[in-house]
Amino acid sequence: GAGVSQTPSNKVTEKGKYVELRCDPISGHTALYWYRQSLGQGPEFLIYFQGTGAADDSGLPNDRFFAVRPEGSVSTLKIQRTERGDSAVYLCASSSGLAGGDTQYFGPGTRLTVL
Amino acid sequence: AQKVTQAQTEISVVEKEDVTLDCVYETRDTTYYLFWYKQPPSGELVFLIRRNSFDEQNEISGRYSWNFQKSTSSFNFTITASQVVDSAVYFCALSEYTGNQFYFGTGTSLTVIP
């Protein structure tokens, strides 16, 4: 079956602009996660959805970052007033959500560059 | 405090050599899960293995093996007879029972020289 997909694969924007990054999880997976990976680092947690609700958004760095998952499937990560420090690869993952410590399956990521 | 430490930043080996990637973790939970992922140059994280804290049996899958030792809080990964296709960044990750997020190490970049 299809894996996690993310669009766009690359996004270049100017400082101060608004961007949206999309994630389409594996069909049937109720849990969805967003991570951010900076160069030379491991992924860092941003937010976790169980169904439509954000169950844990403790990793969002500030209020410029927001994510939604209105129908419990596709999720959009929204970044307002982008800054150069937001440049990174944004990774989405999904899991079955049936048990703790579920394996998370990752998408290819969106590389965001803020000029 | 960092929950997952991968002290080896970069490793180079010649093809057919064995190589071990180290992972040390820290948690107060008695129930937790450990993972290894491979990130090839294409960038996508590929799942390799999941292990829960109650199962300390070593695991072997083809040329890959994992050694889990709770006494030293380590979950090391060995590739036997390495191949060029093994060249990638490898990440160790921890998931605690009390949460859902993964804590990743900083990764070990493995280069296998033909």
mmCIF file of C-alpha atoms in Angstrom:
data_model
loop_
_atom_site.group_PDB
_atom_site.id
_atom_site.type_symbol
_atom_site.label_atom_id
_atom_site.label_comp_id
_atom_site.label_asym_id
_atom_site.label_seq_id
_atom_site.Cartn_x
_atom_site.Cartn_y
_atom_site.Cartn_z
ATOM 1 C CA GLY A 1 0.000 0.000 0.000
ATOM 2 C CA ALA A 2 0.974 3.641 -0.239
ATOM 3 C CA GLY A 3 3.235 5.110 2.372
ATOM 4 C CA VAL A 4 3.155 8.543 3.946
ATOM 5 C CA SER A 5 3.243 11.280 1.345
ATOM 6 C CA GLN A 6 4.175 14.930 1.788
ATOM 7 C CA THR A 7 3.793 17.913 -0.470
ATOM 8 C CA PRO A 8 5.543 19.920 -1.632
ATOM 9 C CA SER A 9 8.897 18.168 -1.571
ATOM 10 C CA ASN A 10 10.643 21.530 -1.619
ATOM 11 C CA LYS A 11 9.425 24.963 -0.664
ATOM 12 C CA VAL A 12 11.376 28.184 -0.977
ATOM 13 C CA THR A 13 9.857 31.283 0.548
ATOM 14 C CA GLU A 14 10.839 34.724 1.675
ATOM 15 C CA LYS A 15 11.155 35.835 5.260
ATOM 16 C CA GLY A 16 7.824 36.954 6.629
ATOM 17 C CA LYS A 17 5.677 34.862 4.283
ATOM 18 C CA TYR A 18 3.119 32.210 5.231
ATOM 19 C CA VAL A 19 3.573 28.565 4.235
ATOM 20 C CA GLU A 20 1.522 25.403 4.402
ATOM 21 C CA LEU A 21 2.979 21.917 4.349
ATOM 22 C CA ARG A 22 0.755 18.925 3.694
ATOM 23 C CA CYS A 23 0.920 15.348 4.954
ATOM 24 C CA ASP A 24 -1.133 12.380 3.778
ATOM 25 C CA PRO A 25 -0.718 9.479 6.220
ATOM 26 C CA ILE A 26 -0.938 5.759 5.609
ATOM 27 C CA SER A 27 -4.570 4.806 5.117
ATOM 28 C CA GLY A 28 -6.170 3.714 8.380
ATOM 29 C CA HIS A 29 -3.526 5.219 10.637
ATOM 30 C CA THR A 30 -5.163 7.298 13.335
ATOM 31 C CA ALA A 31 -1.984 8.784 14.784
ATOM 32 C CA LEU A 32 -0.025 11.457 12.931
ATOM 33 C CA TYR A 33 3.153 13.257 13.932
ATOM 34 C CA TRP A 34 5.142 16.229 12.685
ATOM 35 C CA TYR A 35 8.888 16.509 13.251
ATOM 36 C CA ARG A 36 11.500 19.022 12.169
ATOM 37 C CA GLN A 37 15.000 17.979 11.164
ATOM 38 C CA SER A 38 17.813 20.497 10.939
ATOM 39 C CA LEU A 39 21.030 19.732 9.123
ATOM 40 C CA GLY A 40 23.145 17.189 10.974
ATOM 41 C CA GLN A 41 20.518 16.603 13.646
ATOM 42 C CA GLY A 42 17.919 14.001 14.423
ATOM 43 C CA PRO A 43 14.237 14.767 13.942
ATOM 44 C CA GLU A 44 12.674 16.855 16.704
ATOM 45 C CA PHE A 45 9.056 16.408 17.693
ATOM 46 C CA LEU A 46 6.578 19.165 16.930
ATOM 47 C CA ILE A 47 3.036 17.855 17.348
ATOM 48 C CA TYR A 48 1.013 14.657 17.604
ATOM 49 C CA PHE A 49 -2.569 14.037 16.473
ATOM 50 C CA GLN A 50 -4.828 11.217 17.531
ATOM 51 C CA GLY A 51 -7.715 11.395 15.109
ATOM 52 C CA THR A 52 -8.717 15.014 14.546
ATOM 53 C CA GLY A 53 -7.382 16.420 17.789
ATOM 54 C CA ALA A 54 -3.902 17.573 18.674
ATOM 55 C CA ALA A 55 -3.094 15.314 21.625
ATOM 56 C CA ASP A 56 0.336 16.834 22.227
ATOM 57 C CA ASP A 57 1.608 20.092 20.742
ATOM 58 C CA SER A 58 4.397 20.609 23.235
ATOM 59 C CA GLY A 59 7.074 20.621 20.537
ATOM 60 C CA LEU A 60 5.756 23.581 18.579
ATOM 61 C CA PRO A 61 8.445 26.254 18.987
ATOM 62 C CA ASN A 62 6.121 29.277 19.164
ATOM 63 C CA ASP A 63 2.701 30.523 18.140
ATOM 64 C CA ARG A 64 3.752 31.049 14.523
ATOM 65 C CA PHE A 65 3.429 27.293 14.085
ATOM 66 C CA PHE A 66 0.041 25.643 13.870
ATOM 67 C CA ALA A 67 -1.238 22.326 12.556
ATOM 68 C CA VAL A 68 -4.652 20.925 11.751
ATOM 69 C CA ARG A 69 -6.148 17.580 10.840
ATOM 70 C CA PRO A 70 -9.832 18.381 10.308
ATOM 71 C CA GLU A 71 -11.035 14.997 9.068
ATOM 72 C CA GLY A 72 -8.611 12.755 10.877
ATOM 73 C CA SER A 73 -6.578 11.973 7.782
ATOM 74 C CA VAL A 74 -4.627 14.657 5.911
ATOM 75 C CA SER A 75 -2.791 17.169 8.076
ATOM 76 C CA THR A 76 -1.465 20.618 7.296
ATOM 77 C CA LEU A 77 1.376 22.312 9.141
ATOM 78 C CA LYS A 78 1.098 26.072 8.906
ATOM 79 C CA ILE A 79 3.895 28.517 9.587
ATOM 80 C CA GLN A 80 3.179 32.237 9.767
ATOM 81 C CA ARG A 81 5.703 35.055 9.362
ATOM 82 C CA THR A 82 8.471 32.649 8.443
ATOM 83 C CA GLU A 83 11.970 33.296 9.689
ATOM 84 C CA ARG A 84 15.311 32.105 8.349
ATOM 85 C CA GLY A 85 15.651 29.858 11.389
ATOM 86 C CA ASP A 86 12.585 27.916 10.251
ATOM 87 C CA SER A 87 14.610 26.466 7.372
ATOM 88 C CA ALA A 88 14.707 22.701 7.859
ATOM 89 C CA VAL A 89 13.211 19.461 6.620
ATOM 90 C CA TYR A 90 9.726 18.939 7.992
ATOM 91 C CA LEU A 91 8.883 15.278 8.412
ATOM 92 C CA CYS A 92 5.496 13.718 8.871
ATOM 93 C CA ALA A 93 4.931 10.243 10.301
ATOM 94 C CA SER A 94 1.918 8.098 10.984
ATOM 95 C CA SER A 95 1.202 5.055 13.106
ATOM 96 C CA SER A 96 -1.729 2.782 13.792
ATOM 97 C CA GLY A 97 -2.441 4.552 17.085
ATOM 98 C CA LEU A 98 -3.531 1.264 18.631
ATOM 99 C CA ALA A 99 -0.824 0.921 21.250
ATOM 100 C CA GLY A 100 1.896 2.801 22.979
ATOM 101 C CA GLY A 101 5.265 2.768 21.310
ATOM 102 C CA ASP A 102 3.731 2.212 17.882
ATOM 103 C CA THR A 103 6.172 2.133 15.004
ATOM 104 C CA GLN A 104 6.055 5.449 13.195
ATOM 105 C CA TYR A 105 6.366 5.410 9.419
ATOM 106 C CA PHE A 106 7.853 8.519 7.916
ATOM 107 C CA GLY A 107 7.222 10.424 4.733
ATOM 108 C CA PRO A 108 9.953 11.822 2.478
ATOM 109 C CA GLY A 109 9.771 15.253 4.078
ATOM 110 C CA THR A 110 9.365 18.813 2.863
ATOM 111 C CA ARG A 111 12.538 20.839 2.641
ATOM 112 C CA LEU A 112 11.685 24.404 3.618
ATOM 113 C CA THR A 113 14.093 27.187 2.778
ATOM 114 C CA VAL A 114 13.416 30.681 4.058
ATOM 115 C CA LEU A 115 15.434 33.337 2.273
ATOM 116 C CA ALA B 1 18.934 16.181 29.198
ATOM 117 C CA GLN B 2 19.359 14.281 25.973
ATOM 118 C CA LYS B 3 17.423 11.070 26.081
ATOM 119 C CA VAL B 4 19.262 9.320 23.254
ATOM 120 C CA THR B 5 22.982 9.600 22.650
ATOM 121 C CA GLN B 6 24.773 8.411 19.556
ATOM 122 C CA ALA B 7 28.351 9.297 20.292
ATOM 123 C CA GLN B 8 29.704 8.240 16.908
ATOM 124 C CA THR B 9 29.110 11.075 14.476
ATOM 125 C CA GLU B 10 30.763 9.484 11.444
ATOM 126 C CA ILE B 11 32.130 6.017 10.718
ATOM 127 C CA SER B 12 33.919 4.774 7.619
ATOM 128 C CA VAL B 13 34.522 1.110 6.926
ATOM 129 C CA VAL B 14 35.739 -0.881 3.983
ATOM 130 C CA GLU B 15 33.209 -3.121 2.297
ATOM 131 C CA LYS B 16 32.757 -6.516 3.982
ATOM 132 C CA GLU B 17 33.912 -5.241 7.356
ATOM 133 C CA ASP B 18 31.596 -5.505 10.342
ATOM 134 C CA VAL B 19 30.528 -2.285 12.028
ATOM 135 C CA THR B 20 28.686 -1.518 15.276
ATOM 136 C CA LEU B 21 26.694 1.647 15.833
ATOM 137 C CA ASP B 22 26.253 2.624 19.462
ATOM 138 C CA CYS B 23 23.114 3.958 21.109
ATOM 139 C CA VAL B 24 22.707 4.912 24.766
ATOM 140 C CA TYR B 25 19.357 6.051 26.102
ATOM 141 C CA GLU B 26 17.980 7.611 29.249
ATOM 142 C CA THR B 27 14.479 7.254 30.652
ATOM 143 C CA ARG B 28 12.666 6.929 33.973
ATOM 144 C CA ASP B 29 9.842 4.891 32.496
ATOM 145 C CA THR B 30 9.947 1.156 33.112
ATOM 146 C CA THR B 31 8.044 0.588 29.875
ATOM 147 C CA TYR B 32 9.581 2.073 26.779
ATOM 148 C CA TYR B 33 10.388 1.269 23.182
ATOM 149 C CA LEU B 34 13.569 1.555 21.180
ATOM 150 C CA PHE B 35 13.903 1.916 17.434
ATOM 151 C CA TRP B 36 16.497 2.126 14.716
ATOM 152 C CA TYR B 37 15.901 3.972 11.453
ATOM 153 C CA LYS B 38 18.038 4.302 8.338
ATOM 154 C CA GLN B 39 18.142 7.574 6.416
ATOM 155 C CA PRO B 40 19.767 7.082 3.015
ATOM 156 C CA PRO B 41 20.851 10.055 0.880
ATOM 157 C CA SER B 42 17.317 10.251 -0.521
ATOM 158 C CA GLY B 43 16.263 11.491 2.913
ATOM 159 C CA GLU B 44 13.381 9.221 3.844
ATOM 160 C CA LEU B 45 13.587 7.545 7.250
ATOM 161 C CA VAL B 46 13.290 3.785 6.873
ATOM 162 C CA PHE B 47 12.180 1.713 9.851
ATOM 163 C CA LEU B 48 14.549 -1.115 10.796
ATOM 164 C CA ILE B 49 13.542 -2.454 14.201
ATOM 165 C CA ARG B 50 11.334 -1.903 17.257
ATOM 166 C CA ARG B 51 12.135 -3.375 20.653
ATOM 167 C CA ASN B 52 10.187 -3.042 23.910
ATOM 168 C CA SER B 53 11.845 -2.712 27.290
ATOM 169 C CA PHE B 54 10.748 -6.135 28.472
ATOM 170 C CA ASP B 55 12.414 -8.035 25.666
ATOM 171 C CA GLU B 56 16.175 -8.132 26.029
ATOM 172 C CA GLN B 57 16.700 -10.906 23.540
ATOM 173 C CA ASN B 58 19.149 -10.030 20.833
ATOM 174 C CA GLU B 59 17.703 -9.997 17.366
ATOM 175 C CA ILE B 60 19.190 -10.894 14.025
ATOM 176 C CA SER B 61 17.760 -10.062 10.631
ATOM 177 C CA GLY B 62 20.018 -11.049 7.780
ATOM 178 C CA ARG B 63 23.211 -9.028 8.086
ATOM 179 C CA TYR B 64 21.705 -6.841 10.812
ATOM 180 C CA SER B 65 21.750 -7.598 14.521
ATOM 181 C CA TRP B 66 20.794 -5.663 17.610
ATOM 182 C CA ASN B 67 22.093 -5.961 21.144
ATOM 183 C CA PHE B 68 19.821 -4.567 23.860
ATOM 184 C CA GLN B 69 21.282 -4.293 27.367
ATOM 185 C CA LYS B 70 19.140 -2.643 30.013
ATOM 186 C CA SER B 71 21.995 -2.769 32.541
ATOM 187 C CA THR B 72 23.959 -0.285 30.447
ATOM 188 C CA SER B 73 20.952 1.422 28.798
ATOM 189 C CA SER B 74 22.296 0.557 25.397
ATOM 190 C CA PHE B 75 20.751 -0.644 22.166
ATOM 191 C CA ASN B 76 23.591 -1.208 19.710
ATOM 192 C CA PHE B 77 23.265 -2.096 16.049
ATOM 193 C CA THR B 78 25.745 -4.264 14.149
ATOM 194 C CA ILE B 79 25.992 -4.663 10.397
ATOM 195 C CA THR B 80 27.904 -7.753 9.359
ATOM 196 C CA ALA B 81 29.804 -7.861 6.070
ATOM 197 C CA SER B 82 28.910 -4.261 5.236
ATOM 198 C CA GLN B 83 27.953 -3.262 1.710
ATOM 199 C CA VAL B 84 28.066 0.034 -0.137
ATOM 200 C CA VAL B 85 24.257 0.173 -0.004
ATOM 201 C CA ASP B 86 24.505 0.357 3.788
ATOM 202 C CA SER B 87 25.931 3.869 3.495
ATOM 203 C CA ALA B 88 23.426 6.133 5.232
ATOM 204 C CA VAL B 89 22.734 7.998 8.439
ATOM 205 C CA TYR B 90 21.374 5.731 11.141
ATOM 206 C CA PHE B 91 19.184 7.020 13.945
ATOM 207 C CA CYS B 92 18.322 5.442 17.255
ATOM 208 C CA ALA B 93 15.050 6.570 18.862
ATOM 209 C CA LEU B 94 13.221 6.163 22.163
ATOM 210 C CA SER B 95 9.491 6.223 22.824
ATOM 211 C CA GLU B 96 8.310 6.326 26.418
ATOM 212 C CA TYR B 97 5.131 4.684 27.629
ATOM 213 C CA THR B 98 3.984 7.966 29.157
ATOM 214 C CA GLY B 99 4.195 9.827 25.845
ATOM 215 C CA ASN B 100 3.898 9.382 22.115
ATOM 216 C CA GLN B 101 6.741 11.346 20.629
ATOM 217 C CA PHE B 102 10.000 9.806 19.556
ATOM 218 C CA TYR B 103 13.269 11.114 20.944
ATOM 219 C CA PHE B 104 15.952 10.734 18.328
ATOM 220 C CA GLY B 105 19.704 10.698 18.682
ATOM 221 C CA THR B 106 21.827 12.911 16.470
ATOM 222 C CA GLY B 107 22.557 10.032 14.119
ATOM 223 C CA THR B 108 25.650 8.183 12.941
ATOM 224 C CA SER B 109 26.735 8.692 9.352
ATOM 225 C CA LEU B 110 28.084 5.423 7.968
ATOM 226 C CA THR B 111 30.170 5.335 4.814
ATOM 227 C CA VAL B 112 31.046 1.970 3.328
ATOM 228 C CA ILE B 113 34.000 2.236 0.981
ATOM 229 C CA PRO B 114 34.096 -0.215 -1.924
#
